[in-house]
Amino acid sequence: MSGRVTRTGIELNEMHRFPNGAVRAGSSFFWDVLGIHREMLTGIREVAATGPLHGIGIDSWAVDYGLLDRDGHLLGNPFSHRDPRTEGIAEQVAGKVGAS
């Protein structure tokens, strides 16, 4: 998405859309970090080609994560929340802390 502040509000335009599904490796599901990175760069280039780029914002569901070392290098592919290892976890948490 690109956004521009105008005199009457905010103008939003979809610039680049790409599939973003989990990748199966063995019995686990991971995010395709390199593919996401590549597609994000493509989208940024498309927006930058339309004029000045003053900032970038990233939104996520915030349930998945990647671990970085002290130099900022990714330690391994982030698991997808669709990975089977998360099955039943919500119920376990609700059983310990309550469901409300």
PDB file of N, CA and C in Angstrom:
ATOM      1  N   MET A   1       0.844  -1.171   0.000  1.00  0.00           N
ATOM      2  CA  MET A   1       0.000   0.000   0.000  1.00  0.00           C
ATOM      3  C   MET A   1       0.891   1.236   0.000  1.00  0.00           C
ATOM      4  N   SER A   2       0.440   2.249  -0.689  1.00  0.00           N
ATOM      5  CA  SER A   2       1.081   3.552  -0.555  1.00  0.00           C
ATOM      6  C   SER A   2       0.022   4.507  -0.029  1.00  0.00           C
ATOM      7  N   GLY A   3       0.475   5.451   0.733  1.00  0.00           N
ATOM      8  CA  GLY A   3      -0.436   6.436   1.287  1.00  0.00           C
ATOM      9  C   GLY A   3       0.117   7.832   1.106  1.00  0.00           C
ATOM     10  N   ARG A   4      -0.777   8.760   0.802  1.00  0.00           N
ATOM     11  CA  ARG A   4      -0.391  10.169   0.666  1.00  0.00           C
ATOM     12  C   ARG A   4      -1.401  11.005   1.437  1.00  0.00           C
ATOM     13  N   VAL A   5      -0.889  11.928   2.201  1.00  0.00           N
ATOM     14  CA  VAL A   5      -1.750  12.866   2.902  1.00  0.00           C
ATOM     15  C   VAL A   5      -2.103  13.980   1.926  1.00  0.00           C
ATOM     16  N   THR A   6      -3.403  14.222   1.755  1.00  0.00           N
ATOM     17  CA  THR A   6      -3.869  15.291   0.872  1.00  0.00           C
ATOM     18  C   THR A   6      -4.588  16.350   1.713  1.00  0.00           C
ATOM     19  N   ARG A   7      -5.045  17.384   1.083  1.00  0.00           N
ATOM     20  CA  ARG A   7      -5.778  18.440   1.805  1.00  0.00           C
ATOM     21  C   ARG A   7      -7.088  17.929   2.379  1.00  0.00           C
ATOM     22  N   THR A   8      -7.637  16.877   1.779  1.00  0.00           N
ATOM     23  CA  THR A   8      -8.946  16.378   2.211  1.00  0.00           C
ATOM     24  C   THR A   8      -8.890  15.063   2.977  1.00  0.00           C
ATOM     25  N   GLY A   9      -7.723  14.491   3.141  1.00  0.00           N
ATOM     26  CA  GLY A   9      -7.628  13.222   3.861  1.00  0.00           C
ATOM     27  C   GLY A   9      -6.393  12.436   3.481  1.00  0.00           C
ATOM     28  N   ILE A  10      -6.554  11.117   3.467  1.00  0.00           N
ATOM     29  CA  ILE A  10      -5.451  10.221   3.122  1.00  0.00           C
ATOM     30  C   ILE A  10      -5.851   9.428   1.885  1.00  0.00           C
ATOM     31  N   GLU A  11      -4.970   9.375   0.934  1.00  0.00           N
ATOM     32  CA  GLU A  11      -5.184   8.616  -0.297  1.00  0.00           C
ATOM     33  C   GLU A  11      -4.383   7.328  -0.199  1.00  0.00           C
ATOM     34  N   LEU A  12      -5.042   6.183  -0.313  1.00  0.00           N
ATOM     35  CA  LEU A  12      -4.380   4.879  -0.244  1.00  0.00           C
ATOM     36  C   LEU A  12      -4.470   4.180  -1.588  1.00  0.00           C
ATOM     37  N   ASN A  13      -3.382   3.537  -1.982  1.00  0.00           N
ATOM     38  CA  ASN A  13      -3.337   2.771  -3.225  1.00  0.00           C
ATOM     39  C   ASN A  13      -2.627   1.448  -2.980  1.00  0.00           C
ATOM     40  N   GLU A  14      -3.250   0.373  -3.449  1.00  0.00           N
ATOM     41  CA  GLU A  14      -2.580  -0.927  -3.395  1.00  0.00           C
ATOM     42  C   GLU A  14      -1.531  -0.956  -4.491  1.00  0.00           C
ATOM     43  N   MET A  15      -0.297  -1.204  -4.115  1.00  0.00           N
ATOM     44  CA  MET A  15       0.802  -1.157  -5.071  1.00  0.00           C
ATOM     45  C   MET A  15       1.322  -2.545  -5.451  1.00  0.00           C
ATOM     46  N   HIS A  16       1.414  -3.430  -4.481  1.00  0.00           N
ATOM     47  CA  HIS A  16       2.022  -4.742  -4.757  1.00  0.00           C
ATOM     48  C   HIS A  16       1.426  -5.758  -3.801  1.00  0.00           C
ATOM     49  N   ARG A  17       0.848  -6.801  -4.353  1.00  0.00           N
ATOM     50  CA  ARG A  17       0.266  -7.874  -3.545  1.00  0.00           C
ATOM     51  C   ARG A  17       0.981  -9.159  -3.913  1.00  0.00           C
ATOM     52  N   PHE A  18       1.224 -10.011  -2.903  1.00  0.00           N
ATOM     53  CA  PHE A  18       1.918 -11.272  -3.168  1.00  0.00           C
ATOM     54  C   PHE A  18       1.400 -12.346  -2.226  1.00  0.00           C
ATOM     55  N   PRO A  19       1.435 -13.609  -2.660  1.00  0.00           N
ATOM     56  CA  PRO A  19       1.014 -14.696  -1.777  1.00  0.00           C
ATOM     57  C   PRO A  19       1.978 -14.815  -0.602  1.00  0.00           C
ATOM     58  N   ASN A  20       1.444 -15.138   0.538  1.00  0.00           N
ATOM     59  CA  ASN A  20       2.265 -15.220   1.741  1.00  0.00           C
ATOM     60  C   ASN A  20       1.805 -16.408   2.583  1.00  0.00           C
ATOM     61  N   GLY A  21       2.066 -17.580   2.099  1.00  0.00           N
ATOM     62  CA  GLY A  21       1.657 -18.775   2.822  1.00  0.00           C
ATOM     63  C   GLY A  21       2.822 -19.439   3.512  1.00  0.00           C
ATOM     64  N   ALA A  22       2.490 -20.330   4.396  1.00  0.00           N
ATOM     65  CA  ALA A  22       3.517 -21.087   5.105  1.00  0.00           C
ATOM     66  C   ALA A  22       4.155 -22.101   4.153  1.00  0.00           C
ATOM     67  N   VAL A  23       5.416 -22.422   4.420  1.00  0.00           N
ATOM     68  CA  VAL A  23       6.170 -23.405   3.641  1.00  0.00           C
ATOM     69  C   VAL A  23       6.375 -24.637   4.511  1.00  0.00           C
ATOM     70  N   ARG A  24       6.056 -25.791   3.975  1.00  0.00           N
ATOM     71  CA  ARG A  24       6.226 -27.029   4.725  1.00  0.00           C
ATOM     72  C   ARG A  24       7.654 -27.531   4.575  1.00  0.00           C
ATOM     73  N   ALA A  25       8.264 -27.882   5.698  1.00  0.00           N
ATOM     74  CA  ALA A  25       9.585 -28.512   5.708  1.00  0.00           C
ATOM     75  C   ALA A  25       9.496 -29.670   6.700  1.00  0.00           C
ATOM     76  N   GLY A  26       9.511 -30.880   6.181  1.00  0.00           N
ATOM     77  CA  GLY A  26       9.272 -32.034   7.043  1.00  0.00           C
ATOM     78  C   GLY A  26       7.843 -31.987   7.538  1.00  0.00           C
ATOM     79  N   SER A  27       7.660 -32.065   8.848  1.00  0.00           N
ATOM     80  CA  SER A  27       6.310 -32.015   9.415  1.00  0.00           C
ATOM     81  C   SER A  27       5.985 -30.635   9.984  1.00  0.00           C
ATOM     82  N   SER A  28       6.822 -29.634   9.704  1.00  0.00           N
ATOM     83  CA  SER A  28       6.632 -28.294  10.255  1.00  0.00           C
ATOM     84  C   SER A  28       6.290 -27.285   9.167  1.00  0.00           C
ATOM     85  N   PHE A  29       5.668 -26.182   9.586  1.00  0.00           N
ATOM     86  CA  PHE A  29       5.352 -25.078   8.699  1.00  0.00           C
ATOM     87  C   PHE A  29       6.126 -23.840   9.146  1.00  0.00           C
ATOM     88  N   PHE A  30       6.798 -23.210   8.190  1.00  0.00           N
ATOM     89  CA  PHE A  30       7.609 -22.022   8.458  1.00  0.00           C
ATOM     90  C   PHE A  30       7.173 -20.895   7.533  1.00  0.00           C
ATOM     91  N   TRP A  31       7.550 -19.677   7.896  1.00  0.00           N
ATOM     92  CA  TRP A  31       7.371 -18.548   6.985  1.00  0.00           C
ATOM     93  C   TRP A  31       8.518 -18.530   5.990  1.00  0.00           C
ATOM     94  N   ASP A  32       8.219 -18.148   4.758  1.00  0.00           N
ATOM     95  CA  ASP A  32       9.229 -18.023   3.711  1.00  0.00           C
ATOM     96  C   ASP A  32       9.874 -16.642   3.849  1.00  0.00           C
ATOM     97  N   VAL A  33      10.782 -16.497   4.794  1.00  0.00           N
ATOM     98  CA  VAL A  33      11.368 -15.204   5.125  1.00  0.00           C
ATOM     99  C   VAL A  33      12.056 -14.570   3.929  1.00  0.00           C
ATOM    100  N   LEU A  34      12.801 -15.347   3.174  1.00  0.00           N
ATOM    101  CA  LEU A  34      13.494 -14.782   2.020  1.00  0.00           C
ATOM    102  C   LEU A  34      12.516 -14.331   0.939  1.00  0.00           C
ATOM    103  N   GLY A  35      11.459 -15.092   0.735  1.00  0.00           N
ATOM    104  CA  GLY A  35      10.442 -14.700  -0.236  1.00  0.00           C
ATOM    105  C   GLY A  35       9.706 -13.440   0.200  1.00  0.00           C
ATOM    106  N   ILE A  36       9.360 -13.348   1.467  1.00  0.00           N
ATOM    107  CA  ILE A  36       8.692 -12.151   1.989  1.00  0.00           C
ATOM    108  C   ILE A  36       9.605 -10.943   1.829  1.00  0.00           C
ATOM    109  N   HIS A  37      10.871 -11.103   2.157  1.00  0.00           N
ATOM    110  CA  HIS A  37      11.836 -10.008   2.021  1.00  0.00           C
ATOM    111  C   HIS A  37      11.922  -9.547   0.568  1.00  0.00           C
ATOM    112  N   ARG A  38      12.036 -10.485  -0.344  1.00  0.00           N
ATOM    113  CA  ARG A  38      12.125 -10.160  -1.772  1.00  0.00           C
ATOM    114  C   ARG A  38      10.883  -9.387  -2.232  1.00  0.00           C
ATOM    115  N   GLU A  39       9.706  -9.853  -1.840  1.00  0.00           N
ATOM    116  CA  GLU A  39       8.462  -9.204  -2.270  1.00  0.00           C
ATOM    117  C   GLU A  39       8.281  -7.832  -1.618  1.00  0.00           C
ATOM    118  N   MET A  40       8.724  -7.686  -0.376  1.00  0.00           N
ATOM    119  CA  MET A  40       8.659  -6.374   0.274  1.00  0.00           C
ATOM    120  C   MET A  40       9.547  -5.375  -0.467  1.00  0.00           C
ATOM    121  N   LEU A  41      10.746  -5.805  -0.856  1.00  0.00           N
ATOM    122  CA  LEU A  41      11.633  -4.915  -1.616  1.00  0.00           C
ATOM    123  C   LEU A  41      11.012  -4.530  -2.957  1.00  0.00           C
ATOM    124  N   THR A  42      10.344  -5.478  -3.604  1.00  0.00           N
ATOM    125  CA  THR A  42       9.662  -5.178  -4.863  1.00  0.00           C
ATOM    126  C   THR A  42       8.602  -4.110  -4.642  1.00  0.00           C
ATOM    127  N   GLY A  43       7.805  -4.265  -3.604  1.00  0.00           N
ATOM    128  CA  GLY A  43       6.771  -3.281  -3.296  1.00  0.00           C
ATOM    129  C   GLY A  43       7.346  -1.910  -2.975  1.00  0.00           C
ATOM    130  N   ILE A  44       8.422  -1.883  -2.215  1.00  0.00           N
ATOM    131  CA  ILE A  44       9.065  -0.605  -1.873  1.00  0.00           C
ATOM    132  C   ILE A  44       9.583   0.075  -3.133  1.00  0.00           C
ATOM    133  N   ARG A  45      10.182  -0.708  -4.038  1.00  0.00           N
ATOM    134  CA  ARG A  45      10.668  -0.132  -5.298  1.00  0.00           C
ATOM    135  C   ARG A  45       9.514   0.436  -6.127  1.00  0.00           C
ATOM    136  N   GLU A  46       8.381  -0.273  -6.149  1.00  0.00           N
ATOM    137  CA  GLU A  46       7.230   0.210  -6.917  1.00  0.00           C
ATOM    138  C   GLU A  46       6.702   1.520  -6.347  1.00  0.00           C
ATOM    139  N   VAL A  47       6.623   1.621  -5.031  1.00  0.00           N
ATOM    140  CA  VAL A  47       6.168   2.868  -4.415  1.00  0.00           C
ATOM    141  C   VAL A  47       7.179   3.977  -4.672  1.00  0.00           C
ATOM    142  N   ALA A  48       8.469   3.687  -4.504  1.00  0.00           N
ATOM    143  CA  ALA A  48       9.511   4.707  -4.698  1.00  0.00           C
ATOM    144  C   ALA A  48       9.517   5.225  -6.138  1.00  0.00           C
ATOM    145  N   ALA A  49       9.096   4.399  -7.088  1.00  0.00           N
ATOM    146  CA  ALA A  49       9.072   4.836  -8.484  1.00  0.00           C
ATOM    147  C   ALA A  49       7.975   5.868  -8.743  1.00  0.00           C
ATOM    148  N   THR A  50       7.024   6.020  -7.810  1.00  0.00           N
ATOM    149  CA  THR A  50       5.924   6.977  -8.006  1.00  0.00           C
ATOM    150  C   THR A  50       6.249   8.359  -7.450  1.00  0.00           C
ATOM    151  N   GLY A  51       7.341   8.483  -6.720  1.00  0.00           N
ATOM    152  CA  GLY A  51       7.704   9.771  -6.134  1.00  0.00           C
ATOM    153  C   GLY A  51       8.496   9.561  -4.860  1.00  0.00           C
ATOM    154  N   PRO A  52       8.703  10.639  -4.109  1.00  0.00           N
ATOM    155  CA  PRO A  52       9.503  10.530  -2.881  1.00  0.00           C
ATOM    156  C   PRO A  52       8.895   9.543  -1.885  1.00  0.00           C
ATOM    157  N   LEU A  53       9.747   8.776  -1.255  1.00  0.00           N
ATOM    158  CA  LEU A  53       9.333   7.827  -0.220  1.00  0.00           C
ATOM    159  C   LEU A  53       9.800   8.393   1.120  1.00  0.00           C
ATOM    160  N   HIS A  54       8.844   8.776   1.966  1.00  0.00           N
ATOM    161  CA  HIS A  54       9.185   9.455   3.217  1.00  0.00           C
ATOM    162  C   HIS A  54       9.169   8.539   4.434  1.00  0.00           C
ATOM    163  N   GLY A  55       8.629   7.354   4.302  1.00  0.00           N
ATOM    164  CA  GLY A  55       8.602   6.446   5.443  1.00  0.00           C
ATOM    165  C   GLY A  55       8.014   5.108   5.050  1.00  0.00           C
ATOM    166  N   ILE A  56       8.237   4.130   5.909  1.00  0.00           N
ATOM    167  CA  ILE A  56       7.732   2.778   5.694  1.00  0.00           C
ATOM    168  C   ILE A  56       7.130   2.294   7.003  1.00  0.00           C
ATOM    169  N   GLY A  57       5.963   1.682   6.928  1.00  0.00           N
ATOM    170  CA  GLY A  57       5.337   1.069   8.092  1.00  0.00           C
ATOM    171  C   GLY A  57       5.080  -0.395   7.807  1.00  0.00           C
ATOM    172  N   ILE A  58       5.194  -1.227   8.822  1.00  0.00           N
ATOM    173  CA  ILE A  58       4.956  -2.663   8.667  1.00  0.00           C
ATOM    174  C   ILE A  58       3.926  -3.086   9.708  1.00  0.00           C
ATOM    175  N   ASP A  59       2.945  -3.837   9.264  1.00  0.00           N
ATOM    176  CA  ASP A  59       1.898  -4.331  10.143  1.00  0.00           C
ATOM    177  C   ASP A  59       1.932  -5.850  10.105  1.00  0.00           C
ATOM    178  N   SER A  60       1.584  -6.476  11.213  1.00  0.00           N
ATOM    179  CA  SER A  60       1.543  -7.936  11.258  1.00  0.00           C
ATOM    180  C   SER A  60       0.525  -8.375  12.290  1.00  0.00           C
ATOM    181  N   TRP A  61       0.253  -9.664  12.297  1.00  0.00           N
ATOM    182  CA  TRP A  61      -0.629 -10.232  13.311  1.00  0.00           C
ATOM    183  C   TRP A  61       0.085 -10.337  14.658  1.00  0.00           C
ATOM    184  N   ALA A  62       1.403 -10.274  14.621  1.00  0.00           N
ATOM    185  CA  ALA A  62       2.230 -10.262  15.829  1.00  0.00           C
ATOM    186  C   ALA A  62       2.124 -11.539  16.661  1.00  0.00           C
ATOM    187  N   VAL A  63       1.933 -12.669  15.998  1.00  0.00           N
ATOM    188  CA  VAL A  63       1.925 -13.932  16.733  1.00  0.00           C
ATOM    189  C   VAL A  63       3.134 -14.795  16.411  1.00  0.00           C
ATOM    190  N   ASP A  64       3.804 -14.507  15.320  1.00  0.00           N
ATOM    191  CA  ASP A  64       4.986 -15.261  14.930  1.00  0.00           C
ATOM    192  C   ASP A  64       6.211 -14.385  15.138  1.00  0.00           C
ATOM    193  N   TYR A  65       7.352 -14.995  15.245  1.00  0.00           N
ATOM    194  CA  TYR A  65       8.560 -14.226  15.538  1.00  0.00           C
ATOM    195  C   TYR A  65       9.780 -14.944  14.987  1.00  0.00           C
ATOM    196  N   GLY A  66      10.841 -14.182  14.799  1.00  0.00           N
ATOM    197  CA  GLY A  66      12.137 -14.723  14.426  1.00  0.00           C
ATOM    198  C   GLY A  66      13.148 -14.314  15.472  1.00  0.00           C
ATOM    199  N   LEU A  67      14.013 -15.209  15.840  1.00  0.00           N
ATOM    200  CA  LEU A  67      15.054 -14.920  16.827  1.00  0.00           C
ATOM    201  C   LEU A  67      16.314 -14.439  16.115  1.00  0.00           C
ATOM    202  N   LEU A  68      16.889 -13.350  16.626  1.00  0.00           N
ATOM    203  CA  LEU A  68      18.087 -12.766  16.041  1.00  0.00           C
ATOM    204  C   LEU A  68      19.254 -12.895  17.007  1.00  0.00           C
ATOM    205  N   ASP A  69      20.466 -13.012  16.461  1.00  0.00           N
ATOM    206  CA  ASP A  69      21.648 -13.008  17.324  1.00  0.00           C
ATOM    207  C   ASP A  69      22.039 -11.556  17.615  1.00  0.00           C
ATOM    208  N   ARG A  70      23.105 -11.359  18.362  1.00  0.00           N
ATOM    209  CA  ARG A  70      23.493 -10.002  18.763  1.00  0.00           C
ATOM    210  C   ARG A  70      23.883  -9.119  17.586  1.00  0.00           C
ATOM    211  N   ASP A  71      24.179  -9.730  16.426  1.00  0.00           N
ATOM    212  CA  ASP A  71      24.516  -8.958  15.233  1.00  0.00           C
ATOM    213  C   ASP A  71      23.316  -8.745  14.315  1.00  0.00           C
ATOM    214  N   GLY A  72      22.145  -9.198  14.741  1.00  0.00           N
ATOM    215  CA  GLY A  72      20.936  -9.010  13.947  1.00  0.00           C
ATOM    216  C   GLY A  72      20.691 -10.075  12.907  1.00  0.00           C
ATOM    217  N   HIS A  73      21.428 -11.196  12.961  1.00  0.00           N
ATOM    218  CA  HIS A  73      21.238 -12.280  11.999  1.00  0.00           C
ATOM    219  C   HIS A  73      20.146 -13.229  12.490  1.00  0.00           C
ATOM    220  N   LEU A  74      19.284 -13.604  11.581  1.00  0.00           N
ATOM    221  CA  LEU A  74      18.204 -14.538  11.885  1.00  0.00           C
ATOM    222  C   LEU A  74      18.793 -15.904  12.224  1.00  0.00           C
ATOM    223  N   LEU A  75      18.383 -16.465  13.373  1.00  0.00           N
ATOM    224  CA  LEU A  75      18.951 -17.736  13.833  1.00  0.00           C
ATOM    225  C   LEU A  75      18.306 -18.955  13.175  1.00  0.00           C
ATOM    226  N   GLY A  76      17.122 -18.798  12.634  1.00  0.00           N
ATOM    227  CA  GLY A  76      16.438 -19.901  11.969  1.00  0.00           C
ATOM    228  C   GLY A  76      15.139 -19.409  11.377  1.00  0.00           C
ATOM    229  N   ASN A  77      14.548 -20.197  10.493  1.00  0.00           N
ATOM    230  CA  ASN A  77      13.275 -19.805   9.911  1.00  0.00           C
ATOM    231  C   ASN A  77      12.202 -19.723  10.991  1.00  0.00           C
ATOM    232  N   PRO A  78      11.433 -18.644  11.008  1.00  0.00           N
ATOM    233  CA  PRO A  78      10.336 -18.538  11.973  1.00  0.00           C
ATOM    234  C   PRO A  78       9.238 -19.546  11.665  1.00  0.00           C
ATOM    235  N   PHE A  79       8.768 -20.228  12.698  1.00  0.00           N
ATOM    236  CA  PHE A  79       7.632 -21.127  12.544  1.00  0.00           C
ATOM    237  C   PHE A  79       6.379 -20.315  12.228  1.00  0.00           C
ATOM    238  N   SER A  80       5.492 -20.899  11.456  1.00  0.00           N
ATOM    239  CA  SER A  80       4.183 -20.305  11.204  1.00  0.00           C
ATOM    240  C   SER A  80       3.249 -20.665  12.365  1.00  0.00           C
ATOM    241  N   HIS A  81       2.302 -19.776  12.653  1.00  0.00           N
ATOM    242  CA  HIS A  81       1.306 -20.098  13.670  1.00  0.00           C
ATOM    243  C   HIS A  81       0.436 -21.274  13.233  1.00  0.00           C
ATOM    244  N   ARG A  82       0.515 -21.653  11.973  1.00  0.00           N
ATOM    245  CA  ARG A  82      -0.231 -22.815  11.472  1.00  0.00           C
ATOM    246  C   ARG A  82       0.520 -24.132  11.705  1.00  0.00           C
ATOM    247  N   ASP A  83       1.712 -24.041  12.279  1.00  0.00           N
ATOM    248  CA  ASP A  83       2.497 -25.241  12.535  1.00  0.00           C
ATOM    249  C   ASP A  83       1.772 -26.120  13.557  1.00  0.00           C
ATOM    250  N   PRO A  84       1.789 -27.445  13.373  1.00  0.00           N
ATOM    251  CA  PRO A  84       1.101 -28.352  14.291  1.00  0.00           C
ATOM    252  C   PRO A  84       1.553 -28.233  15.748  1.00  0.00           C
ATOM    253  N   ARG A  85       2.737 -27.684  16.003  1.00  0.00           N
ATOM    254  CA  ARG A  85       3.206 -27.599  17.388  1.00  0.00           C
ATOM    255  C   ARG A  85       2.337 -26.678  18.239  1.00  0.00           C
ATOM    256  N   THR A  86       1.496 -25.833  17.591  1.00  0.00           N
ATOM    257  CA  THR A  86       0.647 -24.908  18.348  1.00  0.00           C
ATOM    258  C   THR A  86      -0.745 -25.482  18.643  1.00  0.00           C
ATOM    259  N   GLU A  87      -1.031 -26.665  18.111  1.00  0.00           N
ATOM    260  CA  GLU A  87      -2.359 -27.254  18.338  1.00  0.00           C
ATOM    261  C   GLU A  87      -2.589 -27.503  19.822  1.00  0.00           C
ATOM    262  N   GLY A  88      -3.723 -27.027  20.317  1.00  0.00           N
ATOM    263  CA  GLY A  88      -4.105 -27.233  21.710  1.00  0.00           C
ATOM    264  C   GLY A  88      -3.488 -26.252  22.697  1.00  0.00           C
ATOM    265  N   ILE A  89      -2.615 -25.368  22.247  1.00  0.00           N
ATOM    266  CA  ILE A  89      -1.943 -24.439  23.155  1.00  0.00           C
ATOM    267  C   ILE A  89      -2.926 -23.449  23.765  1.00  0.00           C
ATOM    268  N   ALA A  90      -3.853 -22.918  22.966  1.00  0.00           N
ATOM    269  CA  ALA A  90      -4.828 -21.951  23.496  1.00  0.00           C
ATOM    270  C   ALA A  90      -5.631 -22.567  24.636  1.00  0.00           C
ATOM    271  N   GLU A  91      -6.012 -23.804  24.493  1.00  0.00           N
ATOM    272  CA  GLU A  91      -6.773 -24.487  25.540  1.00  0.00           C
ATOM    273  C   GLU A  91      -5.924 -24.686  26.799  1.00  0.00           C
ATOM    274  N   GLN A  92      -4.635 -25.015  26.603  1.00  0.00           N
ATOM    275  CA  GLN A  92      -3.730 -25.169  27.762  1.00  0.00           C
ATOM    276  C   GLN A  92      -3.579 -23.856  28.517  1.00  0.00           C
ATOM    277  N   VAL A  93      -3.413 -22.770  27.791  1.00  0.00           N
ATOM    278  CA  VAL A  93      -3.267 -21.462  28.437  1.00  0.00           C
ATOM    279  C   VAL A  93      -4.560 -21.105  29.164  1.00  0.00           C
ATOM    280  N   ALA A  94      -5.701 -21.299  28.513  1.00  0.00           N
ATOM    281  CA  ALA A  94      -6.994 -20.991  29.148  1.00  0.00           C
ATOM    282  C   ALA A  94      -7.194 -21.821  30.417  1.00  0.00           C
ATOM    283  N   GLY A  95      -6.706 -23.051  30.408  1.00  0.00           N
ATOM    284  CA  GLY A  95      -6.827 -23.903  31.584  1.00  0.00           C
ATOM    285  C   GLY A  95      -5.980 -23.409  32.760  1.00  0.00           C
ATOM    286  N   LYS A  96      -4.896 -22.702  32.473  1.00  0.00           N
ATOM    287  CA  LYS A  96      -4.017 -22.192  33.540  1.00  0.00           C
ATOM    288  C   LYS A  96      -4.367 -20.779  33.992  1.00  0.00           C
ATOM    289  N   VAL A  97      -4.769 -19.917  33.062  1.00  0.00           N
ATOM    290  CA  VAL A  97      -5.008 -18.515  33.424  1.00  0.00           C
ATOM    291  C   VAL A  97      -6.451 -18.080  33.237  1.00  0.00           C
ATOM    292  N   GLY A  98      -7.301 -18.957  32.711  1.00  0.00           N
ATOM    293  CA  GLY A  98      -8.692 -18.606  32.476  1.00  0.00           C
ATOM    294  C   GLY A  98      -8.891 -18.158  31.042  1.00  0.00           C
ATOM    295  N   ALA A  99     -10.141 -18.204  30.612  1.00  0.00           N
ATOM    296  CA  ALA A  99     -10.454 -17.901  29.228  1.00  0.00           C
ATOM    297  C   ALA A  99     -10.913 -16.470  29.019  1.00  0.00           C
ATOM    298  N   SER A 100     -11.090 -15.707  30.070  1.00  0.00           N
ATOM    299  CA  SER A 100     -11.603 -14.337  29.873  1.00  0.00           C
ATOM    300  C   SER A 100     -10.493 -13.438  29.720  1.00  0.00           C
TER     301      SER A 100
END
